[in-house]
Amino acid sequence: MKAELTPNKRSVRSFLEGRKAQKIKMLVLGQHMNDGWLAKIFIYYLLSIVAFLYLQPFFYMITTMLKDLTDLLDPTVKWIPRSIDWSNLERAFKGLKYPESLLNTTTIALFGSLIQVLVCGMTGYALARLKFPGKSIFFGLVFLTFLIPPQIIIIPLYVIFSKLGWLNTPFVFLIPALFGQGLKSALFIIIFRQFFRSLPKALEEAALIDGATVIRMFFRIIMPLSLPACLVVFLFSFVWYWNEFYLTSFFLINDFTPLSIRLGSLETVIYGPNPVAEAKALNPVTEGTKMAGAFLIVFPPLLLYMVAQRWFVEGIERTGVVD
């Protein structure tokens, strides 16, 4: 016959059971309802869904470009091809004229982005720190250019570039960027302006006391401190120049042709014209080649982002930019 527990032993036992239940509750729910197992499982589940939504098109592109004709025509083969076929990449490489088009696109994206960083940085610094008449009006005009869609000014730009002889040359993108009118220049000016306003004025005051000019102070002090903002602007500008199709379809249709234009005519170049547009768009025979062409275009900026990812995230946090 078991001995009855004394009140002290019962209290100790209930206390230990309560501590154990409290530990289990803390592990499952957490202290603040967001650091327990249940919250972490939900967060990882949600992140997995979001990651799949973003990565699914990329996985589809990779698997489709590696399929041969048999796998493309077989509806049961969706993600994993039975055999890897590199012929789609070869056809896309030749159809895009990849070395030439890659050089043209890199010229526009690289030099356009570097010019944007320099010009937008100088403009943003002037609007943030310098005092001159009509400063608010100039900032309003900069913001207005951000609101005007390019479709409104495309015809005047085409006429101007045609008269200057800039059509089918990279000057249609580089010269406007040199005057602060490149792709999304107004947004980059605003980013630099907000970043420069967050810097302490004591650095500039000390430089002015030492006899530094505004130009020297900007290049020797301000720009080295604004490397995170410069990287954000450079990467955003590079990607936008790289993917630009609307303006390039007007200005760069011959001779100096970027990858975005080559991709639009890739199927016609390889397989010839198709009189039925619907059949051409849904043709499974050419799907592998089109995905291979898309991969060749996406890969360089993706590689650039992978290399600069850590500094890019740091720059986003410091500049407060959300795309």
Coordinates of C-alpha atoms in Angstrom, one line a residue:
M1 CA 0.0 0.0 0.0
K2 CA 1.5 3.3 -1.1
A3 CA 2.2 5.9 1.5
E4 CA 0.3 9.1 1.1
L5 CA 2.2 12.1 0.0
T6 CA 2.7 14.8 2.6
P7 CA 1.5 18.3 1.7
N8 CA 5.1 19.4 1.2
K9 CA 5.9 16.6 -1.2
R10 CA 2.6 17.3 -3.1
S11 CA 3.5 21.0 -3.4
V12 CA 7.0 20.1 -4.7
R13 CA 5.6 17.7 -7.2
S14 CA 3.0 20.1 -8.5
F15 CA 5.7 22.8 -8.7
L16 CA 8.0 20.5 -10.8
E17 CA 5.1 19.6 -13.1
G18 CA 4.2 23.2 -13.5
R19 CA 7.8 24.0 -14.4
K20 CA 7.8 21.2 -16.9
A21 CA 4.6 22.4 -18.5
Q22 CA 5.9 26.0 -18.5
K23 CA 9.1 24.8 -20.4
I24 CA 7.0 22.9 -22.9
K25 CA 4.8 26.0 -23.4
M26 CA 7.9 28.2 -23.8
L27 CA 9.3 25.8 -26.4
V28 CA 6.1 25.6 -28.4
L29 CA 4.7 29.1 -28.1
G30 CA 7.8 31.1 -27.1
Q31 CA 8.1 33.9 -24.7
H32 CA 6.6 36.5 -27.1
M33 CA 4.5 34.2 -29.3
N34 CA 7.0 34.7 -32.2
D35 CA 10.0 32.7 -31.1
G36 CA 8.6 29.3 -30.3
W37 CA 8.5 26.2 -32.4
L38 CA 4.9 26.8 -33.6
A39 CA 5.8 30.3 -34.8
K40 CA 9.0 29.2 -36.4
I41 CA 7.2 26.4 -38.3
F42 CA 4.6 28.8 -39.5
I43 CA 7.3 31.3 -40.6
Y44 CA 9.4 28.7 -42.4
Y45 CA 6.3 27.4 -44.1
L46 CA 5.3 30.9 -45.2
L47 CA 8.8 31.7 -46.4
S48 CA 8.9 28.4 -48.3
I49 CA 5.7 29.3 -50.2
V50 CA 7.0 32.7 -51.1
A51 CA 10.4 31.3 -52.2
F52 CA 8.7 28.8 -54.4
L53 CA 6.5 31.5 -56.0
Y54 CA 9.7 33.4 -56.8
L55 CA 11.9 30.5 -57.8
Q56 CA 9.3 28.5 -59.8
P57 CA 9.7 30.5 -63.0
F58 CA 13.5 30.2 -62.8
F59 CA 13.3 26.4 -62.2
Y60 CA 10.9 26.1 -65.1
M61 CA 13.3 28.0 -67.3
I62 CA 16.3 25.8 -66.4
T63 CA 14.5 22.5 -66.8
T64 CA 12.8 23.5 -70.0
M65 CA 15.9 24.6 -71.7
L66 CA 17.6 21.3 -70.9
K67 CA 14.8 19.2 -72.5
D68 CA 15.0 17.6 -75.9
L69 CA 12.2 17.5 -78.4
T70 CA 10.7 14.3 -77.0
D71 CA 10.5 15.6 -73.4
L72 CA 9.0 18.9 -74.7
L73 CA 6.2 17.1 -76.5
D74 CA 5.6 14.7 -73.6
P75 CA 3.1 16.2 -71.1
T76 CA 4.2 13.8 -68.3
V77 CA 7.7 15.3 -68.3
K78 CA 7.3 18.6 -66.4
W79 CA 10.2 19.3 -64.1
I80 CA 13.0 16.7 -64.5
P81 CA 13.9 15.8 -68.1
R82 CA 14.7 12.2 -69.0
S83 CA 18.0 13.3 -70.7
I84 CA 19.9 16.6 -70.7
D85 CA 20.1 18.3 -74.1
W86 CA 22.4 21.3 -74.6
S87 CA 21.3 22.0 -78.2
N88 CA 18.8 24.6 -77.0
L89 CA 21.6 26.6 -75.5
E90 CA 23.7 26.3 -78.6
R91 CA 20.8 27.5 -80.9
A92 CA 20.0 30.4 -78.5
F93 CA 23.6 31.4 -78.4
K94 CA 23.8 31.6 -82.1
G95 CA 20.4 33.1 -82.6
L96 CA 21.0 35.9 -80.1
K97 CA 24.4 36.6 -81.6
Y98 CA 25.4 36.4 -78.0
P99 CA 28.9 37.9 -77.9
E100 CA 28.0 40.9 -80.0
S101 CA 24.6 41.5 -78.2
L102 CA 26.2 40.9 -74.8
L103 CA 28.8 43.6 -75.5
N104 CA 26.2 46.1 -76.7
T105 CA 24.0 45.5 -73.7
T106 CA 26.9 45.6 -71.3
T107 CA 28.1 48.9 -72.8
I108 CA 24.7 50.5 -72.2
A109 CA 24.1 49.0 -68.8
L110 CA 27.6 49.5 -67.4
F111 CA 28.5 53.0 -68.6
G112 CA 24.9 54.2 -68.1
S113 CA 24.9 53.0 -64.5
L114 CA 28.3 54.6 -63.7
I115 CA 27.1 57.9 -65.2
Q116 CA 23.9 57.7 -63.2
V117 CA 25.8 57.2 -60.0
L118 CA 28.0 60.2 -60.6
V119 CA 25.5 62.6 -62.0
C120 CA 22.6 61.7 -59.7
G121 CA 25.0 61.7 -56.8
M122 CA 26.1 65.3 -57.6
T123 CA 22.5 66.4 -58.2
G124 CA 21.3 64.8 -55.0
Y125 CA 24.1 66.4 -53.0
A126 CA 23.3 69.8 -54.4
L127 CA 19.6 69.4 -53.5
A128 CA 20.4 68.1 -50.0
R129 CA 23.2 70.4 -48.9
L130 CA 23.8 73.5 -51.1
K131 CA 21.8 76.7 -50.9
F132 CA 20.8 78.3 -54.2
P133 CA 17.8 80.2 -55.5
G134 CA 14.9 78.1 -56.7
K135 CA 16.1 74.9 -54.9
S136 CA 12.6 73.8 -54.1
I137 CA 11.4 74.4 -57.6
F138 CA 14.2 72.3 -59.1
F139 CA 13.4 69.5 -56.7
G140 CA 9.8 69.7 -57.7
L141 CA 10.8 69.5 -61.4
V142 CA 13.0 66.4 -60.6
F143 CA 10.0 64.8 -58.9
L144 CA 7.8 65.7 -61.9
T145 CA 10.0 63.9 -64.3
F146 CA 9.6 60.8 -62.2
L147 CA 5.8 60.9 -62.7
I148 CA 5.8 61.5 -66.4
P149 CA 5.6 58.1 -68.3
P150 CA 8.1 57.6 -71.2
Q151 CA 5.2 57.0 -73.6
I152 CA 4.3 60.7 -73.6
I153 CA 7.8 61.9 -74.7
I154 CA 8.8 59.0 -76.9
I155 CA 8.0 60.7 -80.2
P156 CA 9.8 64.0 -79.4
L157 CA 12.8 62.0 -78.3
Y158 CA 12.8 60.0 -81.5
V159 CA 12.7 63.1 -83.6
I160 CA 15.6 64.7 -81.6
F161 CA 17.8 61.6 -81.7
S162 CA 17.1 61.2 -85.4
K163 CA 18.2 64.7 -86.2
L164 CA 21.3 64.3 -84.1
G165 CA 22.2 61.0 -85.8
W166 CA 22.1 59.1 -82.5
L167 CA 19.7 56.3 -83.5
N168 CA 21.2 52.8 -83.3
T169 CA 24.0 54.1 -81.1
P170 CA 24.5 53.9 -77.3
F171 CA 24.3 57.7 -77.2
V172 CA 20.5 57.6 -77.0
F173 CA 20.9 56.2 -73.4
L174 CA 24.3 57.6 -72.3
I175 CA 23.9 61.3 -73.2
P176 CA 20.5 61.7 -71.4
A177 CA 22.1 60.0 -68.4
L178 CA 24.9 62.5 -68.5
F179 CA 22.4 65.3 -68.0
G180 CA 20.4 63.5 -65.3
Q181 CA 17.7 62.2 -67.6
G182 CA 18.6 58.5 -67.7
L183 CA 16.3 55.6 -66.8
K184 CA 14.7 56.4 -63.3
S185 CA 17.2 59.2 -62.8
A186 CA 14.7 61.1 -60.6
L187 CA 14.4 58.2 -58.3
F188 CA 18.1 57.9 -57.9
I189 CA 18.4 61.7 -57.2
I190 CA 15.8 61.3 -54.5
I191 CA 17.7 58.3 -53.0
F192 CA 21.0 60.3 -52.9
R193 CA 19.3 63.4 -51.5
Q194 CA 17.8 61.4 -48.6
F195 CA 21.0 59.7 -47.9
F196 CA 23.1 62.9 -47.9
R197 CA 20.6 64.6 -45.6
S198 CA 21.3 61.8 -43.0
L199 CA 25.0 62.5 -42.9
P200 CA 26.3 64.8 -40.1
K201 CA 27.2 68.4 -41.2
A202 CA 30.2 68.5 -39.0
L203 CA 32.3 66.6 -41.6
E204 CA 31.6 69.2 -44.3
E205 CA 32.1 72.1 -41.9
A206 CA 35.5 70.8 -40.9
A207 CA 36.5 70.3 -44.5
L208 CA 35.4 73.9 -45.4
I209 CA 37.4 75.2 -42.4
D210 CA 40.5 73.4 -43.8
G211 CA 40.0 75.1 -47.1
A212 CA 38.4 72.3 -49.2
T213 CA 36.2 73.3 -52.1
V214 CA 32.7 71.9 -52.6
I215 CA 33.9 69.7 -55.5
R216 CA 36.9 68.3 -53.5
M217 CA 34.7 67.8 -50.4
F218 CA 32.2 65.9 -52.5
F219 CA 34.7 63.5 -54.1
R220 CA 37.1 63.1 -51.1
I221 CA 34.6 62.9 -48.2
I222 CA 30.9 62.6 -49.3
M223 CA 31.3 60.0 -52.0
P224 CA 33.4 57.5 -50.0
L225 CA 30.8 57.7 -47.2
S226 CA 28.0 57.1 -49.6
L227 CA 29.3 53.8 -51.1
P228 CA 26.1 51.9 -49.9
A229 CA 23.9 54.3 -51.7
C230 CA 26.1 54.2 -54.8
L231 CA 25.9 50.5 -54.9
V232 CA 22.1 50.5 -54.6
V233 CA 21.8 53.0 -57.4
F234 CA 24.3 51.2 -59.6
L235 CA 22.6 47.8 -59.3
F236 CA 19.1 49.2 -59.8
S237 CA 20.3 51.2 -62.8
F238 CA 22.2 48.3 -64.2
V239 CA 19.2 45.9 -64.1
W240 CA 16.8 48.5 -65.5
Y241 CA 19.2 49.3 -68.4
W242 CA 19.8 45.6 -69.0
N243 CA 16.1 44.7 -69.2
E244 CA 14.9 47.8 -71.0
F245 CA 12.9 46.8 -74.1
Y246 CA 10.4 49.6 -74.7
L247 CA 12.9 52.4 -75.5
T248 CA 15.4 50.0 -77.2
S249 CA 12.6 48.8 -79.6
F250 CA 12.4 52.4 -80.8
F251 CA 16.0 53.6 -80.8
L252 CA 18.1 50.4 -81.3
I253 CA 16.6 48.3 -84.0
N254 CA 19.6 48.0 -86.3
D255 CA 23.3 47.6 -86.0
F256 CA 23.7 48.3 -82.3
T257 CA 21.2 45.7 -81.0
P258 CA 21.0 44.7 -77.3
L259 CA 19.9 41.3 -76.0
S260 CA 16.3 42.3 -75.2
I261 CA 15.6 43.0 -78.9
R262 CA 17.4 39.9 -80.0
L263 CA 15.3 37.8 -77.7
G264 CA 12.1 39.2 -79.2
S265 CA 13.1 38.0 -82.7
L266 CA 15.0 34.8 -81.6
E267 CA 12.3 32.3 -82.7
T268 CA 12.0 34.0 -86.1
V269 CA 15.7 34.0 -86.6
I270 CA 16.1 30.3 -85.8
Y271 CA 12.9 28.7 -87.1
G272 CA 11.7 31.2 -89.7
P273 CA 8.5 33.2 -89.8
N274 CA 5.3 31.6 -88.6
P275 CA 2.1 33.1 -90.1
V276 CA -0.1 32.0 -87.2
A277 CA 0.8 34.2 -84.2
E278 CA -1.1 32.0 -81.7
A279 CA 0.7 28.9 -82.9
K280 CA 4.0 30.6 -82.7
A281 CA 3.4 31.8 -79.1
L282 CA 2.3 28.3 -77.9
N283 CA 4.7 26.2 -80.0
P284 CA 6.3 23.6 -77.6
V285 CA 9.0 22.8 -80.2
T286 CA 10.6 26.3 -79.7
E287 CA 9.9 26.6 -76.0
G288 CA 13.3 25.1 -75.0
T289 CA 15.2 27.5 -77.2
K290 CA 13.3 30.5 -75.9
M291 CA 13.9 29.5 -72.3
A292 CA 17.6 29.1 -73.1
G293 CA 17.7 32.6 -74.6
A294 CA 16.0 33.9 -71.5
F295 CA 18.6 32.2 -69.3
L296 CA 21.5 33.7 -71.2
I297 CA 20.0 37.1 -70.7
V298 CA 19.2 36.7 -67.0
F299 CA 22.5 35.0 -66.0
P300 CA 24.9 38.1 -66.1
P301 CA 22.8 40.4 -63.8
L302 CA 22.0 37.4 -61.6
L303 CA 25.7 36.7 -61.2
L304 CA 26.4 40.4 -60.5
Y305 CA 23.7 40.4 -57.8
M306 CA 25.1 37.2 -56.2
V307 CA 28.5 38.8 -56.0
A308 CA 27.3 42.1 -54.5
Q309 CA 24.4 40.8 -52.5
R310 CA 25.8 41.5 -49.0
W311 CA 26.7 45.1 -49.8
F312 CA 23.4 45.6 -51.7
V313 CA 21.3 44.6 -48.7
E314 CA 23.4 46.8 -46.4
G315 CA 22.8 49.7 -48.8
I316 CA 19.1 49.0 -48.9
E317 CA 19.0 49.2 -45.1
R318 CA 21.0 52.4 -44.9
T319 CA 19.1 54.3 -47.7
G320 CA 15.6 53.0 -46.8
V321 CA 14.8 51.9 -50.4
V322 CA 12.0 49.4 -50.9
D323 CA 11.4 48.2 -54.5

